[in-house]
Amino acid sequence: MNLFDHFAMTIDGKSIAGEAFIDVVNPATGETFARAPDCTPAQLDAAVASAQRAYPSWRARPIAERQALVAEAGQRLMAKAEEMARLFTLEQGRPVGAAKQEIQLGGYWLTQVAKAAPPRHIIEDSPTQRIETDYVPLGVVCAIAPWNFPVSLAMWKVAPALVAGNAMVLKPSPFTPLCTLKIGELFQEILPPGVLNVVSGGDALGPWMTAHPGFAKISFTGSTATGKKVMETAAKDLKRITLELGGNDAAIVLPDVDLDEVAHKIFFGAFFNTAQICVATKRLYVHQDIYEGLRDRLAAIARATRMGDGAEQGTVLGPIQNKRQYDRVMGLLEDARANNLTLIEAGPVPASGYFVPVTIVDDPPEDSRVVQEEAFGPILPMMRFSDIDEVIARANASEYGLAGAVWSSDVDAAIGIAKRMETGTIWVNQNLNLRPDTPFAGHKQSGFGVENGMEGLLEFMAPRSIYVSKAG
Ligand code: NAD
């Protein structure tokens, strides 16, 4: 398979060329380097119809067979990681080494979720009756992925949906369609036709999909604003939904930390992938006794961390992934400057492409936009605190509730604080650690439903209870 041209959709187990196209831009240069199919309504209908044809026999297979095929797909993806990493970097911007890790992670997710199976509960088995509850798949699932982790977050959906016995139509972001299209073609060799269809397109395609009557469920990862639209559309025919949405995660750093040890971890928990991570640290609350010490260490790491084209050796942080997001992040910076906030900027960064230097905002007011809004770019507001109760209240004063972190050498005290944070995931003395076997659920406006773990698998299934009378 040539990875670098002939980008085609996968519909009914075949590669389907575009009739129209969308441009794909390299964010490190701002230049178009490829084009991807812009799925037409008729092609979308064909993809949904093919999934509906594939669903009954996929569902009827023993789960062990589905698990084996999903695991094989995972192995195949991991084996392609090295080769596919360069394409990933071209479309997403992340440096090649980290790009390879994400593709491997996507494959790993498939192999691990392939070990899971839904439970079966015997509620009663008495002389008079037997009641048993098991779980059945939903039908055809619509999966919509974002651009920040385009491969792994798509596989978070593919793996449980297919193991559970559903068929799927998957849509990558218009900003990062290419690796996902190639993965669709790669899996044509493994999965029965129609079980996994991959379509790409512009801004119209997502709404067409969520409104399509052929889907039983929508599994969506993206912004909270779009998630609300998806939920509204899904209400029309009561499609099941899982929404993994935005976050504005707080990290709380207590005065007893070893600053030299934690500074690097905190830095990369905020800035890895140029801060375009749903669960990145986006508000950093630091005890006043160590505030300057941590600030100066983070600033030194920022100055020593090379930002540039991910295709170049030695690059650690790439560009903002797309122009729309770049403009948003620049808008937040302008607002910070207009309000005379103190900015500690690293740099220089390349003049072409969508580069924003790592910027630490030095103790901005709590109500500034840069604190209140999800930046999803390399701007980190860092605030002083002195009182634990007060800082927990500030951390929780957010419409979001995705993740958070607590840093302290007193682990028990840190766990006590973690339990008071209103988020679905909290890390103590670590961050960004997510696993296929551990539920990931956004609280408040960060989401609806669960990915990963047994709860994540069951999001693609419905309970079914069978009552059998033994009364004769
Ligand atoms: P986005 O909401 O703009 O787009 C996400 C996807 O939805 C894309 O594929 C897009 O084409 C599609 N889409 C856009 N409008 C749609 C509509 N009306 N109906 C259906 N689909 C539509 O988000 P983004 O900018 O790609 O991603 C960044 C956001 O995603 C951030 O807020 C980030 O925090 C969040 N995110 C959350 C998680 C999580 O697991 N909670 C993971 C990664 C990213």
Short mmCIF file of C-alpha atoms and ligand atoms in Angstrom, two decimals:
data_model
loop_
_atom_site.label_atom_id
_atom_site.label_comp_id
_atom_site.label_asym_id
_atom_site.label_seq_id
_atom_site.Cartn_x
_atom_site.Cartn_y
_atom_site.Cartn_z
CA MET A 1 0.00 0.00 0.00
CA ASN A 2 1.34 3.41 -0.95
CA LEU A 3 0.75 5.54 2.09
CA PHE A 4 1.37 8.92 0.54
CA ASP A 5 -1.17 9.21 -2.26
CA HIS A 6 -4.44 7.76 -3.61
CA PHE A 7 -6.46 8.52 -0.51
CA ALA A 8 -9.71 6.60 -0.73
CA MET A 9 -12.64 5.87 1.52
CA THR A 10 -13.52 2.34 2.60
CA ILE A 11 -17.11 1.44 1.78
CA ASP A 12 -18.35 -2.15 1.76
CA GLY A 13 -14.82 -3.50 1.98
CA LYS A 14 -13.62 -1.64 -1.11
CA SER A 15 -11.55 1.50 -1.72
CA ILE A 16 -13.83 4.21 -3.07
CA ALA A 17 -12.30 7.26 -4.70
CA GLY A 18 -13.67 10.74 -4.10
CA GLU A 19 -16.00 12.47 -6.52
CA ALA A 20 -15.13 15.75 -4.82
CA PHE A 21 -12.19 16.57 -2.56
CA ILE A 22 -11.04 18.48 0.50
CA ASP A 23 -7.55 19.91 0.82
CA VAL A 24 -5.25 18.60 3.52
CA VAL A 25 -2.75 21.16 4.85
CA ASN A 26 0.61 20.55 6.49
CA PRO A 27 0.34 22.73 9.61
CA ALA A 28 4.12 23.17 9.77
CA THR A 29 4.11 25.02 6.43
CA GLY A 30 0.50 26.10 5.90
CA GLU A 31 0.64 24.43 2.47
CA THR A 32 -1.77 21.92 0.96
CA PHE A 33 0.06 18.65 0.37
CA ALA A 34 -2.76 16.18 -0.33
CA ARG A 35 -6.46 15.93 -0.93
CA ALA A 36 -8.95 13.56 0.59
CA PRO A 37 -12.37 12.45 -0.67
CA ASP A 38 -15.29 14.70 0.20
CA CYS A 39 -17.98 12.08 0.79
CA THR A 40 -21.24 12.74 -1.06
CA PRO A 41 -24.65 12.02 0.51
CA ALA A 42 -25.01 9.03 -1.84
CA GLN A 43 -21.64 7.65 -0.73
CA LEU A 44 -22.63 8.08 2.90
CA ASP A 45 -25.88 6.20 2.19
CA ALA A 46 -23.83 3.44 0.58
CA ALA A 47 -21.55 3.22 3.63
CA VAL A 48 -24.49 3.02 6.04
CA ALA A 49 -26.28 0.46 3.86
CA SER A 50 -23.16 -1.68 3.68
CA ALA A 51 -22.77 -1.56 7.47
CA GLN A 52 -26.41 -2.56 7.86
CA ARG A 53 -25.88 -5.54 5.55
CA ALA A 54 -22.74 -6.58 7.43
CA TYR A 55 -24.25 -6.20 10.90
CA PRO A 56 -26.41 -9.36 11.24
CA SER A 57 -23.64 -11.82 10.42
CA TRP A 58 -20.99 -9.87 12.37
CA ARG A 59 -23.27 -9.85 15.39
CA ALA A 60 -24.02 -13.57 14.97
CA ARG A 61 -20.34 -14.58 15.03
CA PRO A 62 -19.01 -15.98 18.29
CA ILE A 63 -17.39 -13.13 20.22
CA ALA A 64 -14.07 -15.02 20.18
CA GLU A 65 -13.96 -14.63 16.38
CA ARG A 66 -14.67 -10.90 16.57
CA GLN A 67 -12.03 -10.51 19.27
CA ALA A 68 -9.48 -12.38 17.15
CA LEU A 69 -10.11 -10.19 14.09
CA VAL A 70 -9.97 -6.95 16.11
CA ALA A 71 -6.71 -8.11 17.73
CA GLU A 72 -5.29 -8.98 14.30
CA ALA A 73 -6.21 -5.51 13.04
CA GLY A 74 -4.37 -4.08 16.06
CA GLN A 75 -1.25 -6.09 15.29
CA ARG A 76 -1.37 -4.98 11.67
CA LEU A 77 -1.66 -1.33 12.70
CA MET A 78 1.24 -1.58 15.14
CA ALA A 79 3.37 -3.13 12.40
CA LYS A 80 2.58 -0.12 10.15
CA ALA A 81 3.41 2.50 12.79
CA GLU A 82 6.94 3.25 11.61
CA GLU A 83 5.88 3.73 7.99
CA MET A 84 2.70 5.63 8.78
CA ALA A 85 4.35 8.02 11.26
CA ARG A 86 5.65 10.33 8.51
CA LEU A 87 2.16 10.69 7.05
CA PHE A 88 0.83 11.39 10.54
CA THR A 89 3.40 14.15 11.02
CA LEU A 90 2.56 15.72 7.65
CA GLU A 91 -1.14 16.00 8.43
CA GLN A 92 -1.15 16.44 12.22
CA GLY A 93 2.15 18.23 12.88
CA ARG A 94 3.44 16.13 15.79
CA PRO A 95 7.11 15.04 15.62
CA VAL A 96 7.69 11.67 13.97
CA GLY A 97 8.72 9.75 17.13
CA ALA A 98 5.59 10.75 19.03
CA ALA A 99 3.51 10.18 15.88
CA LYS A 100 4.74 6.58 15.75
CA GLN A 101 3.83 6.14 19.41
CA GLU A 102 0.27 7.24 18.78
CA ILE A 103 -0.20 4.79 15.89
CA GLN A 104 1.24 2.01 18.04
CA LEU A 105 -1.08 3.04 20.83
CA GLY A 106 -4.06 2.81 18.47
CA GLY A 107 -3.05 -0.74 17.56
CA TYR A 108 -2.37 -1.60 21.19
CA TRP A 109 -5.87 -0.42 22.13
CA LEU A 110 -7.39 -2.80 19.58
CA THR A 111 -5.37 -5.74 20.92
CA GLN A 112 -6.29 -4.98 24.54
CA VAL A 113 -9.98 -4.22 24.08
CA ALA A 114 -10.13 -7.47 22.07
CA LYS A 115 -9.63 -9.30 25.38
CA ALA A 116 -12.85 -7.89 26.84
CA ALA A 117 -16.26 -9.55 26.80
CA PRO A 118 -19.55 -8.38 28.28
CA PRO A 119 -20.77 -10.02 31.49
CA ARG A 120 -23.85 -12.21 31.86
CA HIS A 121 -25.84 -11.93 35.07
CA ILE A 122 -28.04 -14.65 36.52
CA ILE A 123 -30.43 -12.55 38.57
CA GLU A 124 -32.48 -15.49 39.83
CA ASP A 125 -32.38 -19.23 39.25
CA SER A 126 -35.00 -20.74 41.55
CA PRO A 127 -37.57 -23.56 41.26
CA THR A 128 -40.10 -21.05 39.93
CA GLN A 129 -38.12 -18.99 37.44
CA ARG A 130 -34.82 -18.09 35.89
CA ILE A 131 -33.91 -14.47 35.09
CA GLU A 132 -30.83 -13.75 33.07
CA THR A 133 -29.43 -10.47 31.77
CA ASP A 134 -26.89 -10.31 28.98
CA TYR A 135 -25.79 -7.57 26.57
CA VAL A 136 -26.50 -7.27 22.86
CA PRO A 137 -24.99 -4.91 20.27
CA LEU A 138 -26.87 -1.83 19.10
CA GLY A 139 -26.57 -1.96 15.30
CA VAL A 140 -24.67 0.47 13.11
CA VAL A 141 -22.56 3.03 14.96
CA CYS A 142 -21.54 6.47 13.70
CA ALA A 143 -18.06 7.37 14.99
CA ILE A 144 -16.74 10.94 14.73
CA ALA A 145 -13.15 11.74 15.73
CA PRO A 146 -11.17 14.96 16.34
CA TRP A 147 -7.79 16.08 14.95
CA ASN A 148 -5.65 16.18 18.08
CA PHE A 149 -5.21 12.39 18.49
CA PRO A 150 -6.76 11.27 15.23
CA VAL A 151 -5.65 7.64 15.22
CA SER A 152 -5.82 6.57 18.84
CA LEU A 153 -9.13 8.28 19.60
CA ALA A 154 -10.70 6.67 16.52
CA MET A 155 -9.46 3.25 17.69
CA TRP A 156 -11.00 3.91 21.13
CA LYS A 157 -14.32 3.69 19.26
CA VAL A 158 -13.57 1.02 16.65
CA ALA A 159 -12.28 -1.53 19.17
CA PRO A 160 -15.21 -1.76 21.61
CA ALA A 161 -17.88 -1.21 18.95
CA LEU A 162 -16.65 -4.11 16.82
CA VAL A 163 -15.89 -6.46 19.72
CA ALA A 164 -19.44 -5.82 20.95
CA GLY A 165 -20.80 -6.90 17.55
CA ASN A 166 -21.74 -3.58 15.94
CA ALA A 167 -20.83 -2.39 12.45
CA MET A 168 -19.47 1.13 12.01
CA VAL A 169 -19.05 4.15 9.79
CA LEU A 170 -16.06 6.18 11.00
CA LYS A 171 -15.36 9.80 10.09
CA PRO A 172 -12.03 11.48 10.88
CA SER A 173 -11.71 15.24 11.26
CA PRO A 174 -11.46 17.13 7.93
CA PHE A 175 -8.11 18.42 9.23
CA THR A 176 -6.57 14.94 9.72
CA PRO A 177 -8.28 12.40 7.45
CA LEU A 178 -5.31 10.67 5.84
CA CYS A 179 -4.01 8.12 8.36
CA THR A 180 -7.56 7.08 9.18
CA LEU A 181 -8.35 6.53 5.48
CA LYS A 182 -5.23 4.36 5.14
CA ILE A 183 -6.20 2.41 8.26
CA GLY A 184 -9.61 1.73 6.68
CA GLU A 185 -7.86 0.28 3.63
CA LEU A 186 -5.41 -1.69 5.78
CA PHE A 187 -8.26 -3.33 7.65
CA GLN A 188 -10.07 -4.29 4.41
CA GLU A 189 -7.70 -7.26 4.39
CA ILE A 190 -8.88 -8.40 7.84
CA LEU A 191 -12.46 -7.39 8.53
CA PRO A 192 -15.52 -8.63 6.57
CA PRO A 193 -16.85 -6.03 4.06
CA GLY A 194 -19.07 -3.39 5.63
CA VAL A 195 -18.05 -3.99 9.25
CA LEU A 196 -15.85 -0.89 9.28
CA ASN A 197 -16.48 1.84 6.71
CA VAL A 198 -14.33 4.98 6.70
CA VAL A 199 -15.59 8.17 5.07
CA SER A 200 -13.99 11.62 4.93
CA GLY A 201 -15.36 15.02 4.07
CA GLY A 202 -15.78 18.66 4.92
CA ASP A 203 -17.89 20.42 7.53
CA ALA A 204 -21.19 19.17 6.10
CA LEU A 205 -20.45 15.47 6.59
CA GLY A 206 -20.66 15.33 10.40
CA PRO A 207 -24.18 16.80 10.54
CA TRP A 208 -25.32 14.51 7.69
CA MET A 209 -24.08 11.54 9.67
CA THR A 210 -25.62 12.47 13.01
CA ALA A 211 -28.98 13.06 11.31
CA HIS A 212 -28.82 9.82 9.29
CA PRO A 213 -31.64 7.45 10.29
CA GLY A 214 -29.47 4.38 9.66
CA PHE A 215 -27.39 4.81 12.81
CA ALA A 216 -28.35 3.39 16.19
CA LYS A 217 -25.63 5.25 18.06
CA ILE A 218 -23.20 8.15 17.76
CA SER A 219 -19.83 7.97 19.45
CA PHE A 220 -18.36 11.46 19.28
CA THR A 221 -15.11 13.04 20.44
CA GLY A 222 -14.65 16.76 19.94
CA SER A 223 -15.56 20.11 21.43
CA THR A 224 -18.35 20.67 23.94
CA ALA A 225 -20.04 23.10 21.54
CA THR A 226 -20.26 20.46 18.78
CA GLY A 227 -21.18 17.76 21.30
CA LYS A 228 -24.30 19.74 22.23
CA LYS A 229 -25.32 19.89 18.55
CA VAL A 230 -24.79 16.14 18.25
CA MET A 231 -26.97 15.52 21.30
CA GLU A 232 -29.71 17.75 19.91
CA THR A 233 -29.72 15.92 16.59
CA ALA A 234 -29.59 12.51 18.27
CA ALA A 235 -32.71 13.39 20.27
CA LYS A 236 -34.82 13.36 17.09
CA ASP A 237 -34.75 9.58 16.82
CA LEU A 238 -33.25 8.79 20.25
CA LYS A 239 -29.93 7.55 18.95
CA ARG A 240 -27.68 6.42 21.77
CA ILE A 241 -24.76 8.79 22.31
CA THR A 242 -21.35 8.86 23.88
CA LEU A 243 -19.77 12.31 23.97
CA GLU A 244 -16.12 12.87 24.92
CA LEU A 245 -15.78 16.64 25.01
CA GLY A 246 -13.60 19.52 26.11
CA GLY A 247 -11.81 20.11 29.37
CA ASN A 248 -10.10 22.84 31.33
CA ASP A 249 -8.11 20.65 33.67
CA ALA A 250 -6.62 22.03 36.84
CA ALA A 251 -3.41 20.81 38.46
CA ILE A 252 -2.73 21.67 42.10
CA VAL A 253 0.89 21.73 43.24
CA LEU A 254 1.50 21.55 47.01
CA PRO A 255 4.53 23.17 48.65
CA ASP A 256 6.22 19.87 49.60
CA VAL A 257 7.07 18.74 46.03
CA ASP A 258 10.62 18.28 44.80
CA LEU A 259 10.56 21.02 42.17
CA ASP A 260 13.41 19.60 40.11
CA GLU A 261 11.65 16.28 39.90
CA VAL A 262 8.13 17.49 39.05
CA ALA A 263 8.85 20.46 36.78
CA HIS A 264 9.48 18.37 33.64
CA LYS A 265 6.44 16.19 34.26
CA ILE A 266 4.20 19.20 34.83
CA PHE A 267 5.60 20.92 31.73
CA PHE A 268 4.89 17.99 29.42
CA GLY A 269 1.52 17.34 31.08
CA ALA A 270 0.59 20.82 29.89
CA PHE A 271 2.47 21.15 26.59
CA PHE A 272 2.84 17.68 25.01
CA ASN A 273 1.30 17.73 21.50
CA THR A 274 1.60 21.52 21.73
CA ALA A 275 -1.04 21.44 24.47
CA GLN A 276 -3.69 20.06 22.11
CA ILE A 277 -4.81 17.34 24.50
CA CYS A 278 -8.24 17.11 26.04
CA VAL A 279 -6.67 16.07 29.38
CA ALA A 280 -3.70 18.45 29.35
CA THR A 281 -3.13 20.63 32.41
CA LYS A 282 -4.79 23.89 31.38
CA ARG A 283 -4.86 25.72 34.73
CA LEU A 284 -1.88 25.37 37.04
CA TYR A 285 -2.44 26.27 40.72
CA VAL A 286 0.84 26.50 42.62
CA HIS A 287 1.33 27.07 46.35
CA GLN A 288 2.74 30.54 46.99
CA ASP A 289 5.85 29.19 48.76
CA ILE A 290 7.11 27.47 45.59
CA TYR A 291 5.43 29.62 42.94
CA GLU A 292 8.52 31.47 41.68
CA GLY A 293 10.65 28.32 41.84
CA LEU A 294 8.27 26.34 39.65
CA ARG A 295 7.56 29.25 37.32
CA ASP A 296 11.25 29.81 36.63
CA ARG A 297 11.89 26.10 36.06
CA LEU A 298 8.96 25.82 33.64
CA ALA A 299 10.17 28.91 31.77
CA ALA A 300 13.67 27.39 31.50
CA ILE A 301 12.26 24.12 30.14
CA ALA A 302 10.14 26.09 27.67
CA ARG A 303 13.22 27.95 26.39
CA ALA A 304 15.12 24.66 26.01
CA THR A 305 12.29 22.85 24.19
CA ARG A 306 12.51 23.07 20.43
CA MET A 307 9.33 23.89 18.57
CA GLY A 308 9.29 23.42 14.81
CA ASP A 309 8.41 21.18 11.89
CA GLY A 310 7.78 17.71 13.31
CA ALA A 311 9.53 16.21 10.29
CA GLU A 312 12.84 17.73 11.41
CA GLN A 313 15.08 15.85 13.82
CA GLY A 314 15.25 17.36 17.28
CA THR A 315 11.78 18.92 17.20
CA VAL A 316 9.89 18.31 20.44
CA LEU A 317 6.76 20.41 19.91
CA GLY A 318 5.04 20.88 16.55
CA PRO A 319 2.63 23.54 15.28
CA ILE A 320 -0.99 24.14 16.17
CA GLN A 321 -2.80 21.62 13.99
CA ASN A 322 -4.98 23.94 11.90
CA LYS A 323 -5.61 27.56 11.01
CA ARG A 324 -8.98 27.71 12.79
CA GLN A 325 -7.41 26.63 16.07
CA TYR A 326 -4.36 28.85 15.50
CA ASP A 327 -6.62 31.89 15.15
CA ARG A 328 -8.46 30.94 18.33
CA VAL A 329 -5.25 30.60 20.33
CA MET A 330 -3.87 33.87 18.92
CA GLY A 331 -7.15 35.52 19.94
CA LEU A 332 -6.64 34.36 23.53
CA LEU A 333 -3.09 35.73 23.49
CA GLU A 334 -4.29 39.07 22.15
CA ASP A 335 -6.89 39.23 24.89
CA ALA A 336 -4.21 38.48 27.50
CA ARG A 337 -2.00 41.27 26.10
CA ALA A 338 -4.90 43.72 25.91
CA ASN A 339 -5.54 43.07 29.60
CA ASN A 340 -1.87 43.61 30.48
CA LEU A 341 -1.35 40.08 31.76
CA THR A 342 2.28 39.09 32.25
CA LEU A 343 3.38 36.65 29.55
CA ILE A 344 6.56 34.57 29.67
CA GLU A 345 7.12 33.54 26.07
CA ALA A 346 9.60 31.00 24.78
CA GLY A 347 10.77 31.23 21.23
CA PRO A 348 11.61 31.96 18.54
CA VAL A 349 9.29 29.81 16.45
CA PRO A 350 9.24 29.32 12.66
CA ALA A 351 7.57 32.16 10.75
CA SER A 352 5.63 29.92 8.35
CA GLY A 353 2.99 27.45 9.49
CA TYR A 354 0.76 27.65 12.55
CA PHE A 355 3.29 28.11 15.33
CA VAL A 356 2.54 29.69 18.69
CA PRO A 357 5.41 29.83 21.19
CA VAL A 358 5.04 28.17 24.55
CA THR A 359 3.62 30.90 26.79
CA ILE A 360 3.22 30.90 30.55
CA VAL A 361 0.78 33.48 31.87
CA ASP A 362 2.12 34.68 35.20
CA ASP A 363 -0.60 34.76 37.85
CA PRO A 364 -3.54 36.10 35.82
CA PRO A 365 -6.84 36.93 37.56
CA GLU A 366 -9.18 33.96 37.90
CA ASP A 367 -11.80 35.60 35.68
CA SER A 368 -9.48 36.22 32.71
CA ARG A 369 -10.38 34.43 29.48
CA VAL A 370 -7.13 32.51 29.46
CA VAL A 371 -8.11 30.89 32.78
CA GLN A 372 -11.81 30.42 32.08
CA GLU A 373 -11.62 29.05 28.52
CA GLU A 374 -10.07 25.87 27.19
CA ALA A 375 -7.04 27.18 25.25
CA PHE A 376 -6.19 23.93 23.44
CA GLY A 377 -2.88 25.55 22.55
CA PRO A 378 0.42 26.27 24.33
CA ILE A 379 -0.74 28.99 26.73
CA LEU A 380 -0.65 27.95 30.38
CA PRO A 381 -2.10 30.21 33.08
CA MET A 382 -0.26 29.70 36.37
CA MET A 383 -1.87 30.99 39.57
CA ARG A 384 -0.78 31.28 43.22
CA PHE A 385 -2.73 29.82 46.11
CA SER A 386 -2.26 29.62 49.85
CA ASP A 387 -5.36 27.81 51.14
CA ILE A 388 -6.34 24.27 50.12
CA ASP A 389 -10.12 24.69 50.45
CA GLU A 390 -10.00 27.85 48.41
CA VAL A 391 -7.90 26.32 45.62
CA ILE A 392 -10.15 23.27 45.38
CA ALA A 393 -13.13 25.60 45.01
CA ARG A 394 -11.30 27.50 42.24
CA ALA A 395 -10.36 24.25 40.48
CA ASN A 396 -13.98 23.07 40.63
CA ALA A 397 -15.47 26.37 39.48
CA SER A 398 -15.61 25.22 35.88
CA GLU A 399 -18.31 23.94 33.57
CA TYR A 400 -15.84 21.20 32.61
CA GLY A 401 -14.91 18.09 34.59
CA LEU A 402 -12.60 15.99 32.45
CA ALA A 403 -9.39 15.36 34.43
CA GLY A 404 -7.00 16.97 36.87
CA ALA A 405 -3.81 16.38 38.83
CA VAL A 406 -2.43 16.83 42.34
CA TRP A 407 1.30 17.02 43.04
CA SER A 408 2.65 16.40 46.57
CA SER A 409 5.15 14.22 48.37
CA ASP A 410 2.35 13.40 50.85
CA VAL A 411 0.43 10.91 48.73
CA ASP A 412 -2.41 10.46 51.23
CA ALA A 413 -3.00 14.20 51.42
CA ALA A 414 -2.92 14.37 47.62
CA ILE A 415 -5.49 11.56 47.31
CA GLY A 416 -7.70 13.44 49.78
CA ILE A 417 -7.58 16.49 47.50
CA ALA A 418 -8.03 14.35 44.36
CA LYS A 419 -11.29 12.99 45.78
CA ARG A 420 -12.63 16.51 46.19
CA MET A 421 -11.99 17.43 42.55
CA GLU A 422 -15.10 17.29 40.34
CA THR A 423 -13.65 15.42 37.37
CA GLY A 424 -13.79 11.93 35.89
CA THR A 425 -10.03 11.28 36.03
CA ILE A 426 -7.53 12.59 38.57
CA TRP A 427 -3.82 11.87 38.61
CA VAL A 428 -1.61 11.97 41.69
CA ASN A 429 2.05 12.74 40.92
CA GLN A 430 1.59 11.76 37.27
CA ASN A 431 -0.50 12.83 34.30
CA LEU A 432 -1.79 11.91 30.83
CA ASN A 433 -1.98 8.24 31.82
CA LEU A 434 -5.02 6.55 30.23
CA ARG A 435 -5.58 2.82 29.75
CA PRO A 436 -7.90 0.62 27.68
CA ASP A 437 -9.12 -1.19 30.81
CA THR A 438 -9.92 1.91 32.88
CA PRO A 439 -13.13 3.92 32.45
CA PHE A 440 -12.67 7.43 31.09
CA ALA A 441 -15.70 9.63 31.62
CA GLY A 442 -16.04 13.37 31.41
CA HIS A 443 -18.09 14.83 34.24
CA LYS A 444 -20.23 17.98 33.88
CA GLN A 445 -19.97 19.46 30.36
CA SER A 446 -16.87 17.40 29.51
CA GLY A 447 -18.92 14.50 28.37
CA PHE A 448 -21.79 12.12 28.44
CA GLY A 449 -21.08 8.43 28.86
CA VAL A 450 -17.85 6.51 29.11
CA GLU A 451 -15.01 5.27 26.94
CA ASN A 452 -12.65 2.42 27.88
CA GLY A 453 -13.01 -0.24 30.57
CA MET A 454 -16.03 -2.53 30.81
CA GLU A 455 -18.30 0.54 31.01
CA GLY A 456 -16.87 1.70 27.68
CA LEU A 457 -17.60 -1.65 26.03
CA LEU A 458 -21.15 -1.66 27.38
CA GLU A 459 -21.77 1.80 25.85
CA PHE A 460 -21.94 -0.10 22.54
CA MET A 461 -24.45 -2.63 23.88
CA ALA A 462 -27.89 -2.74 25.48
CA PRO A 463 -28.88 -4.97 28.39
CA ARG A 464 -31.37 -7.71 27.57
CA SER A 465 -33.24 -9.55 30.31
CA ILE A 466 -34.90 -12.91 29.73
CA TYR A 467 -37.46 -14.23 32.25
CA VAL A 468 -38.20 -17.95 32.06
CA SER A 469 -41.02 -19.44 34.12
CA LYS A 470 -40.38 -22.89 35.56
CA ALA A 471 -43.91 -23.15 36.91
CA GLY A 472 -44.83 -25.73 34.27
P1 NAD B 1 -14.83 19.73 16.85
O1 NAD B 1 -15.99 19.60 17.76
O2 NAD B 1 -14.66 20.95 16.06
O3 NAD B 1 -14.81 18.53 15.79
C1 NAD B 1 -14.81 17.16 16.17
C2 NAD B 1 -15.38 16.34 15.05
O4 NAD B 1 -16.76 16.66 14.87
C3 NAD B 1 -14.74 16.55 13.69
O5 NAD B 1 -14.63 15.29 13.04
C4 NAD B 1 -15.72 17.46 12.97
O6 NAD B 1 -15.66 17.34 11.58
C5 NAD B 1 -17.04 16.95 13.51
N1 NAD B 1 -18.14 17.92 13.50
C6 NAD B 1 -18.06 19.28 13.48
N2 NAD B 1 -19.29 19.82 13.52
C7 NAD B 1 -20.16 18.78 13.59
C8 NAD B 1 -21.58 18.69 13.69
N3 NAD B 1 -22.36 19.78 13.74
N4 NAD B 1 -22.14 17.47 13.75
C9 NAD B 1 -21.38 16.37 13.74
N5 NAD B 1 -20.04 16.38 13.64
C10 NAD B 1 -19.43 17.58 13.57
O7 NAD B 1 -13.57 19.43 17.78
P2 NAD B 1 -12.02 19.49 17.38
O8 NAD B 1 -11.64 20.93 17.25
O9 NAD B 1 -11.76 18.54 16.27
O10 NAD B 1 -11.34 18.87 18.69
C11 NAD B 1 -10.91 19.64 19.76
C12 NAD B 1 -11.86 19.49 20.94
O11 NAD B 1 -12.05 18.11 21.22
C13 NAD B 1 -11.35 20.10 22.22
O12 NAD B 1 -12.40 20.76 22.89
C14 NAD B 1 -10.90 18.89 23.04
O13 NAD B 1 -10.87 19.09 24.43
C15 NAD B 1 -11.90 17.88 22.62
N6 NAD B 1 -11.39 16.53 22.83
C16 NAD B 1 -11.96 15.76 23.80
C17 NAD B 1 -11.48 14.50 24.06
C18 NAD B 1 -12.07 13.61 25.12
O14 NAD B 1 -11.80 12.42 25.09
N7 NAD B 1 -12.88 14.14 26.03
C19 NAD B 1 -10.41 14.00 23.32
C20 NAD B 1 -9.84 14.83 22.34
C21 NAD B 1 -10.36 16.08 22.09
#
